[in-house]
């Protein structure tokens, strides 16, 4: 059940702590950034832009996120990365062992099937 905040008895100069609806959230202005918050956002944007060229900044980006969000979020992000790594390894194993493409490799599978079909037709 959603929490409802009443503005009864609240002066017009004060906003309620919990907005009554999502429209109220959109209408309210965000709090101003602190100097450290602004520096972190600028650093994050710079690191994200550098990922276009290569993954060298990934560890710096993770360190920034870990320092901002704390140890619980860090452990959750690391657990997600571990799961993704297992998935990549499993996909690579299936590809090497069985020649099976899945998920992101659907285009490669279609290309391989088309190439095999053309090869079979050329042999006839």
Short mmCIF file of C-alpha atoms in Angstrom, two decimals:
data_model
loop_
_atom_site.label_atom_id
_atom_site.label_comp_id
_atom_site.label_asym_id
_atom_site.label_seq_id
_atom_site.Cartn_x
_atom_site.Cartn_y
_atom_site.Cartn_z
CA UNK A 1 0.00 0.00 0.00
CA UNK A 2 1.42 3.35 -1.00
CA UNK A 3 2.13 5.94 1.64
CA UNK A 4 0.06 9.08 1.28
CA UNK A 5 1.25 12.34 2.68
CA UNK A 6 -1.28 14.96 3.59
CA UNK A 7 -0.42 18.62 3.31
CA UNK A 8 -3.09 19.58 5.87
CA UNK A 9 -1.55 21.80 8.47
CA UNK A 10 1.64 22.31 6.43
CA UNK A 11 2.43 25.90 5.55
CA UNK A 12 2.69 26.73 1.85
CA UNK A 13 6.38 27.57 2.21
CA UNK A 14 7.22 24.00 3.32
CA UNK A 15 7.03 20.96 1.06
CA UNK A 16 5.88 17.66 2.54
CA UNK A 17 8.67 15.17 3.19
CA UNK A 18 6.92 12.46 1.17
CA UNK A 19 5.30 13.65 -2.08
CA UNK A 20 1.66 12.68 -2.57
CA UNK A 21 2.19 11.51 -6.15
CA UNK A 22 4.82 11.11 -8.85
CA UNK A 23 3.55 14.36 -10.41
CA UNK A 24 4.56 16.14 -7.21
CA UNK A 25 8.02 14.66 -7.56
CA UNK A 26 8.29 15.95 -11.14
CA UNK A 27 7.11 19.41 -10.11
CA UNK A 28 9.61 19.72 -7.28
CA UNK A 29 13.11 20.95 -7.96
CA UNK A 30 15.99 18.66 -7.03
CA UNK A 31 18.25 19.72 -4.19
CA UNK A 32 21.32 21.67 -5.30
CA UNK A 33 24.50 19.69 -5.83
CA UNK A 34 27.23 20.09 -3.29
CA UNK A 35 30.74 20.83 -4.52
CA UNK A 36 31.79 17.21 -3.94
CA UNK A 37 28.62 15.96 -5.64
CA UNK A 38 29.32 18.12 -8.68
CA UNK A 39 32.93 16.90 -8.83
CA UNK A 40 31.78 13.28 -8.66
CA UNK A 41 29.19 13.78 -11.43
CA UNK A 42 31.82 15.43 -13.65
CA UNK A 43 34.29 12.61 -12.94
CA UNK A 44 31.61 10.01 -13.68
CA UNK A 45 30.68 11.67 -16.98
CA UNK A 46 34.34 11.84 -17.99
CA UNK A 47 34.90 8.18 -17.14
CA UNK A 48 31.75 7.13 -19.00
CA UNK A 49 32.85 9.09 -22.10
CA UNK A 50 36.26 7.42 -22.03
CA UNK A 51 34.59 3.99 -22.23
CA UNK A 52 33.83 4.74 -25.90
CA UNK A 53 37.51 4.23 -26.70
CA UNK A 54 38.36 1.32 -24.38
CA UNK A 55 37.62 -0.26 -21.00
CA UNK A 56 40.65 1.17 -19.21
CA UNK A 57 38.53 3.47 -17.03
CA UNK A 58 36.18 0.72 -15.86
CA UNK A 59 37.98 0.07 -12.57
CA UNK A 60 38.05 3.82 -11.80
CA UNK A 61 34.33 4.05 -12.54
CA UNK A 62 33.59 1.10 -10.26
CA UNK A 63 35.73 2.63 -7.51
CA UNK A 64 33.76 5.88 -7.81
CA UNK A 65 30.44 4.03 -7.62
CA UNK A 66 31.62 1.91 -4.68
CA UNK A 67 32.74 4.98 -2.73
CA UNK A 68 29.40 6.72 -3.34
CA UNK A 69 27.02 3.86 -2.72
CA UNK A 70 28.78 1.95 0.02
CA UNK A 71 29.82 -1.65 0.68
CA UNK A 72 26.36 -3.27 0.24
CA UNK A 73 25.94 -1.83 -3.26
CA UNK A 74 29.56 -2.76 -4.05
CA UNK A 75 29.00 -6.39 -3.10
CA UNK A 76 25.79 -6.50 -5.18
CA UNK A 77 27.55 -5.03 -8.22
CA UNK A 78 30.46 -7.44 -7.86
CA UNK A 79 28.04 -10.37 -7.55
CA UNK A 80 26.28 -9.25 -10.74
CA UNK A 81 29.61 -9.00 -12.53
CA UNK A 82 30.52 -12.50 -11.38
CA UNK A 83 27.24 -13.86 -12.76
CA UNK A 84 27.84 -12.09 -16.07
CA UNK A 85 31.37 -13.51 -16.19
CA UNK A 86 30.04 -17.04 -15.62
CA UNK A 87 27.52 -16.51 -18.41
CA UNK A 88 30.25 -15.34 -20.81
CA UNK A 89 32.43 -18.34 -19.93
CA UNK A 90 29.53 -20.77 -20.34
CA UNK A 91 28.63 -19.26 -23.71
CA UNK A 92 32.24 -19.55 -24.86
CA UNK A 93 32.38 -23.19 -23.76
CA UNK A 94 29.16 -24.02 -25.61
CA UNK A 95 30.44 -22.28 -28.70
CA UNK A 96 33.73 -24.20 -28.65
CA UNK A 97 32.21 -27.57 -27.78
CA UNK A 98 28.98 -27.59 -29.77
CA UNK A 99 29.13 -24.68 -32.17
CA UNK A 100 25.92 -23.40 -30.54
CA UNK A 101 25.29 -19.70 -30.64
CA UNK A 102 22.77 -18.12 -28.32
CA UNK A 103 21.54 -14.78 -27.06
CA UNK A 104 23.80 -12.04 -28.42
CA UNK A 105 25.20 -14.40 -31.03
CA UNK A 106 21.94 -14.88 -32.98
CA UNK A 107 23.27 -12.85 -35.92
CA UNK A 108 26.43 -14.97 -36.04
CA UNK A 109 24.29 -18.12 -36.01
CA UNK A 110 22.20 -16.84 -38.92
CA UNK A 111 25.33 -15.84 -40.84
CA UNK A 112 26.85 -19.29 -40.26
CA UNK A 113 23.65 -21.03 -41.40
CA UNK A 114 23.50 -18.84 -44.52
CA UNK A 115 27.16 -19.56 -45.26
CA UNK A 116 26.58 -23.31 -44.82
CA UNK A 117 23.52 -23.16 -47.11
CA UNK A 118 25.51 -21.34 -49.81
CA UNK A 119 28.35 -23.83 -49.48
CA UNK A 120 25.95 -26.79 -49.81
CA UNK A 121 24.34 -25.22 -52.90
CA UNK A 122 27.74 -24.61 -54.48
CA UNK A 123 28.70 -28.27 -54.03
CA UNK A 124 25.59 -29.47 -55.89
#
